[in-house]
mmCIF file of C-alpha atoms in Angstrom:
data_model
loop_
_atom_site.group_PDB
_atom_site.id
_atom_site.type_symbol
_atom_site.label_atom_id
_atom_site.label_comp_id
_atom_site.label_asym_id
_atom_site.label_seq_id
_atom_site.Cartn_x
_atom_site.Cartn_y
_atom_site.Cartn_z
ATOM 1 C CA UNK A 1 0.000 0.000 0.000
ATOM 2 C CA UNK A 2 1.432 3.136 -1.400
ATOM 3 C CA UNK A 3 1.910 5.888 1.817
ATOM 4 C CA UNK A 4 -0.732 8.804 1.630
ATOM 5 C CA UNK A 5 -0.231 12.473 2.635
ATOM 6 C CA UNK A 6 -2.842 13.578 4.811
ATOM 7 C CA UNK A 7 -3.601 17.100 6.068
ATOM 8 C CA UNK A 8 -6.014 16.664 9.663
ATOM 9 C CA UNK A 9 -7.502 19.847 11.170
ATOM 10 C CA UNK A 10 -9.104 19.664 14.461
ATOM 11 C CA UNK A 11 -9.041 21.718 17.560
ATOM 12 C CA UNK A 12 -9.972 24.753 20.839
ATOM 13 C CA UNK A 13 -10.854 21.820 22.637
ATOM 14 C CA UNK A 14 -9.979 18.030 23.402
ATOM 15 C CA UNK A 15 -13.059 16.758 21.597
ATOM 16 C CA UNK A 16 -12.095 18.032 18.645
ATOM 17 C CA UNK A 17 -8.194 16.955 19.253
ATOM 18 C CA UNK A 18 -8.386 13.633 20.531
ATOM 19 C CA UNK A 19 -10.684 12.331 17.657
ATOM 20 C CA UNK A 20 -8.122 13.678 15.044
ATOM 21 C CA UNK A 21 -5.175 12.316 16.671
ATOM 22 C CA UNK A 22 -6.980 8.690 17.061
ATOM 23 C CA UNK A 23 -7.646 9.387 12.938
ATOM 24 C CA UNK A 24 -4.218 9.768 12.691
ATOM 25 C CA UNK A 25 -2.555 6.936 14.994
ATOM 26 C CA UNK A 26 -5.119 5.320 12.997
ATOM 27 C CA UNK A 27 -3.775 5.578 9.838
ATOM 28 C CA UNK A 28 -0.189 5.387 10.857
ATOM 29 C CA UNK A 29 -1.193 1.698 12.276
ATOM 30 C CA UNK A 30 -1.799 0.916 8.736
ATOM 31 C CA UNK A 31 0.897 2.641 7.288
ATOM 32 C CA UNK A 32 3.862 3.953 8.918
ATOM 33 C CA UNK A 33 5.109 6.128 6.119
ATOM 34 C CA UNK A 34 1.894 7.835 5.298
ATOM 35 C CA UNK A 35 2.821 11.923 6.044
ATOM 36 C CA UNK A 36 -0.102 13.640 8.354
ATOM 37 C CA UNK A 37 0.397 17.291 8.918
ATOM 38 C CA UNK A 38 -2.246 19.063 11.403
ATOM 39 C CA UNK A 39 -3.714 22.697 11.114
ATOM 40 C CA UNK A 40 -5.086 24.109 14.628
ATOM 41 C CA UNK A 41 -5.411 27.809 15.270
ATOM 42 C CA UNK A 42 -2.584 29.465 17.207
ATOM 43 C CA UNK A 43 -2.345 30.211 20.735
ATOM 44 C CA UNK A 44 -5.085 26.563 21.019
ATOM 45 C CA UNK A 45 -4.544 23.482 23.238
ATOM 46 C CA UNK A 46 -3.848 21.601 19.999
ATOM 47 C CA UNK A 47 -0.326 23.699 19.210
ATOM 48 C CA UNK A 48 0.656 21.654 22.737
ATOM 49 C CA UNK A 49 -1.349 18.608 21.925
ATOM 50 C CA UNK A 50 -0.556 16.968 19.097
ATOM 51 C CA UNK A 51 2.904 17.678 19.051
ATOM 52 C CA UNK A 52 2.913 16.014 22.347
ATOM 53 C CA UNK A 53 1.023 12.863 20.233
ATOM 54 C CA UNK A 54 4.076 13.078 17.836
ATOM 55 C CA UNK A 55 2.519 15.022 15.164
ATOM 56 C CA UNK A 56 4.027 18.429 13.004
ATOM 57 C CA UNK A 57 1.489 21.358 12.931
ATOM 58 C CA UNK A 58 1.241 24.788 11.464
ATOM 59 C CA UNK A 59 -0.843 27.347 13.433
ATOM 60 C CA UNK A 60 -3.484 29.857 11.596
ATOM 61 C CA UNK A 61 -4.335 33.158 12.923
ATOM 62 C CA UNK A 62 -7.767 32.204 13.559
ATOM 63 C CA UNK A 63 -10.559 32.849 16.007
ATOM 64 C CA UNK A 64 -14.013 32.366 16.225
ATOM 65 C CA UNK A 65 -17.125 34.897 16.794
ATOM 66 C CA UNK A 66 -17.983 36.640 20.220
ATOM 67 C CA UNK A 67 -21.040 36.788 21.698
ATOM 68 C CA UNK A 68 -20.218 40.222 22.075
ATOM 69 C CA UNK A 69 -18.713 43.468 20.383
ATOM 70 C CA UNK A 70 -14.559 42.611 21.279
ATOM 71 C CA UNK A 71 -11.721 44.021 19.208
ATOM 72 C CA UNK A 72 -11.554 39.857 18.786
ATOM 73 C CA UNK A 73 -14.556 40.276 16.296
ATOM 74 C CA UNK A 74 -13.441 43.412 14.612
ATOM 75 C CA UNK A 75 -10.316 41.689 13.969
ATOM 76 C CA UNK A 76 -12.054 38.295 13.156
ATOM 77 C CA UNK A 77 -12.383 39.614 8.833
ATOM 78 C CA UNK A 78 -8.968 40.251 8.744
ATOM 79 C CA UNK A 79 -7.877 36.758 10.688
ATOM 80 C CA UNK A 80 -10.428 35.016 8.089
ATOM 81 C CA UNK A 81 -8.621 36.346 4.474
ATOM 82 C CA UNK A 82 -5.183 35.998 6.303
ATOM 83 C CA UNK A 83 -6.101 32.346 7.601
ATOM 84 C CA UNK A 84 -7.708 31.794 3.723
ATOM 85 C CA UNK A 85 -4.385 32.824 2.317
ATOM 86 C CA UNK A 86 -2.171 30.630 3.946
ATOM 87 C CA UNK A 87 -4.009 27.061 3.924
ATOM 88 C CA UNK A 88 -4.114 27.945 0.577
ATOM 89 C CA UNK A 89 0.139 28.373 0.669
ATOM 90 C CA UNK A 90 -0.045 24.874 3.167
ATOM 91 C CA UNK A 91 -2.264 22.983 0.798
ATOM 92 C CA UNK A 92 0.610 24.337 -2.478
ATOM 93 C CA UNK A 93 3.328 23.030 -0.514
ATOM 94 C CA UNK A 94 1.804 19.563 1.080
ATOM 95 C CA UNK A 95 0.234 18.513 -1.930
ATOM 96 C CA UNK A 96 -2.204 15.766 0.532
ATOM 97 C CA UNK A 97 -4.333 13.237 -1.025
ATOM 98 C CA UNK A 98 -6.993 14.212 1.502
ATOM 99 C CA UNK A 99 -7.770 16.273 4.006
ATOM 100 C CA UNK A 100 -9.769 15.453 6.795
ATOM 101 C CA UNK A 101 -11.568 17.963 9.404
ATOM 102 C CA UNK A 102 -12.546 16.849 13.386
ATOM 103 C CA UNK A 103 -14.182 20.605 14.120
ATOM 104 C CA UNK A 104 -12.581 23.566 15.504
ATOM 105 C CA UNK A 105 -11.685 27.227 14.306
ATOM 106 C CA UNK A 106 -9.149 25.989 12.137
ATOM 107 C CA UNK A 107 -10.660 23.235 10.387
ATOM 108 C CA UNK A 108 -13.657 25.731 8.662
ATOM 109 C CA UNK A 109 -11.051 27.743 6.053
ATOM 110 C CA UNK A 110 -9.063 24.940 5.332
ATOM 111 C CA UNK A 111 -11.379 22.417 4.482
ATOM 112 C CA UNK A 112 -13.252 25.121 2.394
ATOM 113 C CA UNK A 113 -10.075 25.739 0.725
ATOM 114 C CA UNK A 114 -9.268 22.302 -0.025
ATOM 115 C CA UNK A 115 -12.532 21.299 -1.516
ATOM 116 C CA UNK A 116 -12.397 24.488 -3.963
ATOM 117 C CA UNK A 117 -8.946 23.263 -4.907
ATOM 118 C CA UNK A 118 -10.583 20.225 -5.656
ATOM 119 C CA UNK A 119 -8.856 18.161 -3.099
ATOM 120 C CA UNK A 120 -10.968 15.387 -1.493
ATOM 121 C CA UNK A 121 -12.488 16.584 2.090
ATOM 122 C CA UNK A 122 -14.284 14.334 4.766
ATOM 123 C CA UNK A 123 -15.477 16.189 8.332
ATOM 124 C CA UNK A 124 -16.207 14.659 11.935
ATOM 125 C CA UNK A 125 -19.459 15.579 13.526
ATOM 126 C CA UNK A 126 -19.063 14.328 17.058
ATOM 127 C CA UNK A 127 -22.634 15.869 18.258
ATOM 128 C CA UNK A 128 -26.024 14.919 18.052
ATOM 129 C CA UNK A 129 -26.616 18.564 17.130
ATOM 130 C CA UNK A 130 -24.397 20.026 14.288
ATOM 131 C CA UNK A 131 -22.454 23.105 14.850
ATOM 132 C CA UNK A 132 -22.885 25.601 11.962
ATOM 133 C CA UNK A 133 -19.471 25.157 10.574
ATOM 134 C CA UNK A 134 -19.801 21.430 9.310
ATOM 135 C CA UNK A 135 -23.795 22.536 8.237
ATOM 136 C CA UNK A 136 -21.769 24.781 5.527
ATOM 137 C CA UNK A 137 -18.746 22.654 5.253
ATOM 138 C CA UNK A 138 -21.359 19.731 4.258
ATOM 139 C CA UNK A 139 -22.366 21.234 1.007
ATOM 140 C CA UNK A 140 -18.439 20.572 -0.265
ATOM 141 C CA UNK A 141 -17.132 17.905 1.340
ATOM 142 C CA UNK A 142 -17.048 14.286 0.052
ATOM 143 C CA UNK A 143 -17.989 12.471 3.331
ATOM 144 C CA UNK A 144 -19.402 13.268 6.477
ATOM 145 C CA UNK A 145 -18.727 10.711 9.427
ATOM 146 C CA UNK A 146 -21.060 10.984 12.233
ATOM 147 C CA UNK A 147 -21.532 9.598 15.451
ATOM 148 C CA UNK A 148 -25.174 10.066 16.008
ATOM 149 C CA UNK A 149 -28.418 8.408 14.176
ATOM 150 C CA UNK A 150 -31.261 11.093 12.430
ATOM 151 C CA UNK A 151 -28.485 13.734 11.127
ATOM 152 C CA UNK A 152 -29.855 13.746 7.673
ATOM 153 C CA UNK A 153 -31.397 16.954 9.640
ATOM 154 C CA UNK A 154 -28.518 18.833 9.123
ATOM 155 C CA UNK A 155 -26.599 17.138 6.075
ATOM 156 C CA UNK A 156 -27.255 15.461 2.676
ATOM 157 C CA UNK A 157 -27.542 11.626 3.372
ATOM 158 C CA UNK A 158 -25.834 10.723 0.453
ATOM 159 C CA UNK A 159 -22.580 12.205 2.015
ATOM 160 C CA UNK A 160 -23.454 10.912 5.746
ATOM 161 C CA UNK A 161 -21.804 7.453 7.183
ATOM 162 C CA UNK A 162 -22.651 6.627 10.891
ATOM 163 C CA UNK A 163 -19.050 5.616 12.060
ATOM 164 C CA UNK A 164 -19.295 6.402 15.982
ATOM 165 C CA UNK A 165 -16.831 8.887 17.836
ATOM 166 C CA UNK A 166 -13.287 7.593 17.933
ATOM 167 C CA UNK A 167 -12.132 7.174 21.609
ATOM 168 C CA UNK A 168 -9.262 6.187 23.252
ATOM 169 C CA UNK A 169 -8.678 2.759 22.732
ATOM 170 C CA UNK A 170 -6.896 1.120 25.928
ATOM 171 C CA UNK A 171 -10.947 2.066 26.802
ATOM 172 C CA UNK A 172 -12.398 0.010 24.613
ATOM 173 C CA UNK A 173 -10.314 -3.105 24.982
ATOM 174 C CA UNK A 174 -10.264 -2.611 29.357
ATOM 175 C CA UNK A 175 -10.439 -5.800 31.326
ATOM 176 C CA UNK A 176 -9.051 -4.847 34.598
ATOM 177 C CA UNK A 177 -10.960 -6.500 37.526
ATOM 178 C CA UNK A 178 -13.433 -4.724 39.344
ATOM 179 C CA UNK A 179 -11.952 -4.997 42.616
ATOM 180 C CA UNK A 180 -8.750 -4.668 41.823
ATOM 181 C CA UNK A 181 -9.625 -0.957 40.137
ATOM 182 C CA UNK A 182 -11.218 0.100 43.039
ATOM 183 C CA UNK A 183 -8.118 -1.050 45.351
ATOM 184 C CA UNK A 184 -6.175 1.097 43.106
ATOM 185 C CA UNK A 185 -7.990 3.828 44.420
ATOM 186 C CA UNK A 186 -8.146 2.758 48.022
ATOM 187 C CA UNK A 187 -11.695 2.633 47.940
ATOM 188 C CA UNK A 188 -13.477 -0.938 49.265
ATOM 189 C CA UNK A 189 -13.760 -3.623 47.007
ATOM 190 C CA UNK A 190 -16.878 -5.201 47.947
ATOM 191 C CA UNK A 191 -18.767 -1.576 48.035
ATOM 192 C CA UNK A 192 -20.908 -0.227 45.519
ATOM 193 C CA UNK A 193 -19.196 2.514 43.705
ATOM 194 C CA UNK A 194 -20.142 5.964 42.089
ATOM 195 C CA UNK A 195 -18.167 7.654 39.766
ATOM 196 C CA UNK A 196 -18.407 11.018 39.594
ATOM 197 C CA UNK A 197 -17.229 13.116 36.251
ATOM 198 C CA UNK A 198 -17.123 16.921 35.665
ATOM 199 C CA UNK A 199 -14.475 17.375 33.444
ATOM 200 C CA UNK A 200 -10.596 18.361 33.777
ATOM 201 C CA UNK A 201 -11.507 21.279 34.928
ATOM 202 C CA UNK A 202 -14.288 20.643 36.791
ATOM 203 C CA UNK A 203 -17.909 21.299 36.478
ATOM 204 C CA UNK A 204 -19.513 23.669 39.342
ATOM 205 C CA UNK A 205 -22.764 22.400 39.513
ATOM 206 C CA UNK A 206 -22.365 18.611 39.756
ATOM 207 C CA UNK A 207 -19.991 19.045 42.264
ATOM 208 C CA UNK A 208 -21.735 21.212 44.371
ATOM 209 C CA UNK A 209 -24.578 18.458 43.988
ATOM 210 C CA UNK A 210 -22.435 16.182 45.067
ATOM 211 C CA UNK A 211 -21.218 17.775 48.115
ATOM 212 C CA UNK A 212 -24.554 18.467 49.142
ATOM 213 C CA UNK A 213 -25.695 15.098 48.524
ATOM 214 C CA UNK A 214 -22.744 13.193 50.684
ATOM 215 C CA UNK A 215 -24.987 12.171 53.277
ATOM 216 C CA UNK A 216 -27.734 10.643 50.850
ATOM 217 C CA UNK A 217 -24.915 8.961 49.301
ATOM 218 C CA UNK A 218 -23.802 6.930 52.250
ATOM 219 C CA UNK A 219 -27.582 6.325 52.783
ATOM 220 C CA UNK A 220 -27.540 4.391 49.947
ATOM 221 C CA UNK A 221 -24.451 2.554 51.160
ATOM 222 C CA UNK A 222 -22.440 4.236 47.900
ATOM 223 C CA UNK A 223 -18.892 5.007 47.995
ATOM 224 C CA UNK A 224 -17.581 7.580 45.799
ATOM 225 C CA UNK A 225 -14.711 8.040 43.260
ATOM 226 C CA UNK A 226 -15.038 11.982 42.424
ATOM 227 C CA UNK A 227 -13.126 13.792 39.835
ATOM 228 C CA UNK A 228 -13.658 17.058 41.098
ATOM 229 C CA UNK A 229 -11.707 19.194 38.444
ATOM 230 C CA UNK A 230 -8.561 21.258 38.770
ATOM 231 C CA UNK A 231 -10.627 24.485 39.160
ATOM 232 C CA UNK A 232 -12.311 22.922 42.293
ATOM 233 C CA UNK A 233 -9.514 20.357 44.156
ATOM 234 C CA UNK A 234 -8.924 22.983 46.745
ATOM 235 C CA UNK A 235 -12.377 23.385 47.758
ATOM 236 C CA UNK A 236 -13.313 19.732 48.114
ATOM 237 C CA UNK A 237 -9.908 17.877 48.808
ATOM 238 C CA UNK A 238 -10.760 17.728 52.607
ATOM 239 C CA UNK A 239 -13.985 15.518 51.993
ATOM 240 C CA UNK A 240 -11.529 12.985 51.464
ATOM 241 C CA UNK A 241 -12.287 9.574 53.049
ATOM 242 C CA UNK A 242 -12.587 6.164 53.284
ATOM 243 C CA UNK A 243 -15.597 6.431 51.497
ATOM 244 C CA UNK A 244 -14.983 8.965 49.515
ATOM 245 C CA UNK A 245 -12.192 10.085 47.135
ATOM 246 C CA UNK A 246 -11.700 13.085 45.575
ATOM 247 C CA UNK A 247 -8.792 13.990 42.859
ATOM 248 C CA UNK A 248 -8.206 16.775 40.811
ATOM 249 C CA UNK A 249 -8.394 14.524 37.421
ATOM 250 C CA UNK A 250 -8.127 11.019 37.292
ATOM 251 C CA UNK A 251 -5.591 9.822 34.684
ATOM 252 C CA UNK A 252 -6.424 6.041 35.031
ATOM 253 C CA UNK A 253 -9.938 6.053 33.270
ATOM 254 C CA UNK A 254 -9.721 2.382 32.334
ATOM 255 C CA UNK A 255 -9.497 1.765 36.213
ATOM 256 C CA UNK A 256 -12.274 4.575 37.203
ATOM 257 C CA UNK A 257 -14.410 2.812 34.372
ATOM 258 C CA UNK A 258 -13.579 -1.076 35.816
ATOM 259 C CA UNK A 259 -14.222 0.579 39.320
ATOM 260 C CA UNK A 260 -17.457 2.367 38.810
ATOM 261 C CA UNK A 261 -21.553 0.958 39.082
ATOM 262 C CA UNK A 262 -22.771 3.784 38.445
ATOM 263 C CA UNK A 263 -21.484 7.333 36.517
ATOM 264 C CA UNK A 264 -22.690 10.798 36.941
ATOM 265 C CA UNK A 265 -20.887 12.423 34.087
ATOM 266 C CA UNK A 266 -21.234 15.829 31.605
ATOM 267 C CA UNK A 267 -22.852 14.837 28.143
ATOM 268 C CA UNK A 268 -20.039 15.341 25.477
ATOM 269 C CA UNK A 269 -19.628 13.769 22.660
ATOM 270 C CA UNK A 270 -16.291 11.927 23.374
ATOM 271 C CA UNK A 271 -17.971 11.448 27.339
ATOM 272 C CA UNK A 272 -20.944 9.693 25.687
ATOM 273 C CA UNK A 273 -18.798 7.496 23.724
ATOM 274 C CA UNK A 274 -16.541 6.011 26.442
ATOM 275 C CA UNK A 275 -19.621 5.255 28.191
ATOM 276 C CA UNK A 276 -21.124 3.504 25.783
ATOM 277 C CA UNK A 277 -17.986 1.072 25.723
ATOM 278 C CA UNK A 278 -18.230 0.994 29.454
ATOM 279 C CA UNK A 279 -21.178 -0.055 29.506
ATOM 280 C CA UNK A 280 -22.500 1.387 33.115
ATOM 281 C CA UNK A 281 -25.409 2.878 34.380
ATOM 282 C CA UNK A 282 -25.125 6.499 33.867
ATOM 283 C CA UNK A 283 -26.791 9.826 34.844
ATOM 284 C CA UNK A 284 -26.189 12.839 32.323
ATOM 285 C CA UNK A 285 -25.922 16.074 33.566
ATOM 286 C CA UNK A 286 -25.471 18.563 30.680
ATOM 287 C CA UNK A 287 -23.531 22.032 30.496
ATOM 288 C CA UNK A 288 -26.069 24.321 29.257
ATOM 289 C CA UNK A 289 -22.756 26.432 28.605
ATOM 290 C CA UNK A 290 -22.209 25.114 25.089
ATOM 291 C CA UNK A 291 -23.057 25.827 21.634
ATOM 292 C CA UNK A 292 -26.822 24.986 20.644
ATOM 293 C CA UNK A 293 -27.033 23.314 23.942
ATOM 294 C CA UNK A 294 -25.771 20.210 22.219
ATOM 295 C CA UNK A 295 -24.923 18.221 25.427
ATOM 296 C CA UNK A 296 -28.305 18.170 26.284
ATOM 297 C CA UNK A 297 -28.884 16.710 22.496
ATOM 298 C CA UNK A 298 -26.420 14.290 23.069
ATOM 299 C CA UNK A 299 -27.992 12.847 26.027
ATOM 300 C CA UNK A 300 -31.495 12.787 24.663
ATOM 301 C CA UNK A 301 -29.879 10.777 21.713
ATOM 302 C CA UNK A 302 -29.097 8.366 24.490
ATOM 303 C CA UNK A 303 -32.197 8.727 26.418
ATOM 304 C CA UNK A 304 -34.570 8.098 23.490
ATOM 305 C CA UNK A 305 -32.671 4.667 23.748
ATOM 306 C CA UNK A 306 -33.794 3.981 27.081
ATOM 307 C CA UNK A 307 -30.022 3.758 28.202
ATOM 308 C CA UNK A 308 -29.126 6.665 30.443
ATOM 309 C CA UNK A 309 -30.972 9.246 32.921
ATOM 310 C CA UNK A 310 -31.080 12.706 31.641
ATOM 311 C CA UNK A 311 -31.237 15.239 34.666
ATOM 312 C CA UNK A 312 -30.835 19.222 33.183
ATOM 313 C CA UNK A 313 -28.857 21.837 35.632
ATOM 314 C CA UNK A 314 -32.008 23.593 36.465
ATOM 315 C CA UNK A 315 -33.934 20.644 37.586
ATOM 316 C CA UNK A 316 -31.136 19.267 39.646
ATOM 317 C CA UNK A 317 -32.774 20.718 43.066
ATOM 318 C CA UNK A 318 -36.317 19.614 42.279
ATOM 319 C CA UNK A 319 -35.547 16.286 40.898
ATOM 320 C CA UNK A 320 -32.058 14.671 41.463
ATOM 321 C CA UNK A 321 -32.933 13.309 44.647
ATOM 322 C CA UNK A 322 -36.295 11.174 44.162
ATOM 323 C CA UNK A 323 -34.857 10.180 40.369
ATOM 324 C CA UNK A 324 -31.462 9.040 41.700
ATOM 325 C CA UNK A 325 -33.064 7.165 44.457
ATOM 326 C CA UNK A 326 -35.462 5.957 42.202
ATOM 327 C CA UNK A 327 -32.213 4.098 39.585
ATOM 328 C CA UNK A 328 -30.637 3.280 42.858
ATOM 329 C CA UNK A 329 -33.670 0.973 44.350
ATOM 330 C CA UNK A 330 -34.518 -0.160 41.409
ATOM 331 C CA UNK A 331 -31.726 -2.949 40.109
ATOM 332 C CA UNK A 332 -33.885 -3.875 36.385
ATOM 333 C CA UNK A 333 -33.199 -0.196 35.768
ATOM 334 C CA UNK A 334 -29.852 -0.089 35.885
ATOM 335 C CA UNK A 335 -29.670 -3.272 33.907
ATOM 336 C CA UNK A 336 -31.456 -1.807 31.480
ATOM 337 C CA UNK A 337 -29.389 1.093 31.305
ATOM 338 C CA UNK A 338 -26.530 -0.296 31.258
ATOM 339 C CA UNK A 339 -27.464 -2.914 28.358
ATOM 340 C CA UNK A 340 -28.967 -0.665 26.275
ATOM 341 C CA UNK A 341 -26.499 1.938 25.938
ATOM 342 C CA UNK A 342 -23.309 -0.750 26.095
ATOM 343 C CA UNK A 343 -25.658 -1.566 22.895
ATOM 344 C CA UNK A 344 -25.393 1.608 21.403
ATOM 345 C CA UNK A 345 -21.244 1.525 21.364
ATOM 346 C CA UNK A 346 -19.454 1.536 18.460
ATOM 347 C CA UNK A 347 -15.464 0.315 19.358
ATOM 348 C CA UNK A 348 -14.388 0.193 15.509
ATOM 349 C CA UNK A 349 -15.020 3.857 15.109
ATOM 350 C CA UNK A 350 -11.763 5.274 14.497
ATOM 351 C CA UNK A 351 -11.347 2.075 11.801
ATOM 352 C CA UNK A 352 -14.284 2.935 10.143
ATOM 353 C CA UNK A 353 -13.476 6.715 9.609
ATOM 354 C CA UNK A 354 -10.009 5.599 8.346
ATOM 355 C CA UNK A 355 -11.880 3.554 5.859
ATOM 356 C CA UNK A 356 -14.464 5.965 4.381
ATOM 357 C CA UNK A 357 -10.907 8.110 4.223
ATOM 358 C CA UNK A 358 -8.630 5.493 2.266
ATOM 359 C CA UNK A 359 -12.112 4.650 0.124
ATOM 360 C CA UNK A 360 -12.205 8.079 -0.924
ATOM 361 C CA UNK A 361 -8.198 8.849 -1.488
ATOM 362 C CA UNK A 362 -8.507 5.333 -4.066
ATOM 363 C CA UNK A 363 -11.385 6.375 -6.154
#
């Protein structure tokens, strides 16, 4: 098999990195002399990223829109014809058989580029809900690889293949005993475990709900693995027990997965994805902080399935209590959940993208 150059553009945040660094392990698995260059915007997490994944990358001057008037947006015209100009000059120069976009601001100009220089484009939609960019980027791309069922809402179904979101693999091959993960942790290994995620950073709400919640927790005879986020580790590092750890971020997942009976977790894409390769009974709590609220789409997606509880922010006071009680008494629910959504997984995801990409690079 002859080596391919590929140009990968995906960024501003890890679910729109880690899929296009799993596309690109991907296809060096298969190939180890096939040349990948990545474009991310400047001054992004993915200019420390992917290098750190072993990966060149040039950096465009590129931002997106404000929600309000900033010298950001006055500048953003300006960034856009700049940006324009050179993936135009990085597109001359690497000469790729394809180029492939995960999302972020880079990935808009130069996959529009690319596809008016007639080079062969395929984009990532990791949502449920697609963002704006990849609703314009559809109408000139070859392929669009989704994650989510029902998205001939937002793109022509002639272009769509349902692929999954790729996700770390040592994840979807884990079979560490449950136990021994929670040992690991120094939590009990006979105990009923809860695994609590917010984030890296954290997410304010959830863990506020689970502070105020500790006592109903240990009412339920639950012991709790809680990544609280770096933001918050200062404020809830003393709740620290024997029944309950906290940690800034938890860098074994395959262990907090093996560990865990049940997950309270945010709703992104990559989130939902792990967790349907868990295969765990899981509570989604949203951000309503995101574009198009598309975390709550996500989770819906997953809910329609009868494979998750969906509890919004706003109705965490009024409702969290009786409805987590509720999955907690009530073992043929969890079952269910945790069935259903382990049915809704999709492990060969990052294979599958790397196909409809070689497909398209042969014709």
């Amino acid at each position: 098999m002859k080596p391919y150059k590929v140009i990968i553009s995906g960024g501003g945040t890890g679910g729109h990195i880690y899929p296009a660094i799993a596309i690109a392990d991907e296809l060096k698995s298969r190939n180890k002399a096939t040349d990948i260059l990545f474009v991310g915007a400047k001054d992004r997490m993915e200019m420390q990223k992917v290098p750190e994944a072993g990966y060149p990358i040039k950096g465009l001057w590129i931002a997106g829109l404000q929600r309000k008037i900033t010298i950001d947006n006055l500048l953003l015209p300006f960034k856009l014809l700049k940006s324009f100009r050179e993936c135009k000059k990085i597109l001359k120069e690497f000469n790729p058989d394809v180029v492939i976009g995960t999302g972020g601001y880079a990935s808009a100009p130069l996959v529009r580029v690319a596809s008016k220089m007639g080079i062969p484009c395929v984009i990532q939609e990791q949502n449920s809900y697609a963002g704006v960019t990849n609703k314009l980027l559809s109408k000139s791309v070859e392929k669009i690889c989704v994650a989510f069922e029902g998205m001939e809402q937002f793109f022509p179904a002639s272009k769509i293949v349902l692929t999954g979101n790729p996700v770390r693999q040592y994840i979807a091959t884990t079979s560490i005993n449950q136990a021994k993960a929670r040992e690991s942790f120094g939590l009990q290994t006979d105990k009923k475990t809860l695994l609590v995620l917010g984030g890296s950073l954290g997410a304010k709400k959830i863990n506020e709900l689970i502070h105020n919640n500790l006592e109903l927790f240990d009412e339920l005879d639950l012991q709790i693995l809680w990544q609280c986020g770096q933001y918050y580790i200062e404020t809830y590092k003393d709740l620290t027990s024997d029944k309950v750890r906290v940690q800034a971020f938890i860098s074994d997942m395959q262990a907090a997965y093996a560990a865990a009976d049940v997950i309270i977790s945010r709703a992104g894409a990559l989130s939902i994805a792990e967790l349907c390769l868990v295969g765990k009974s899981s509570v989604f709590i949203p951000s309503p902080n995101v574009a198009e609220d598309h975390q709550t789409k996500n989770a819906q997606a997953i809910v329609n399935h009868e494979a998750a509880m969906l509890i919004k922010e706003s109705e965490i006071e009024t409702t969290f209590v009786s409805r987590f009680v509720k999955l907690m008494q009530d073992d043929a629910m969890q079952k269910r959940f945790a069935d259903n959504i382990k049915e809704l997984a999709k492990p060969k995801a990052t294979e599958t993208i790397v196909d409809v990409v070689e497909e398209l690079i042969k014709v």
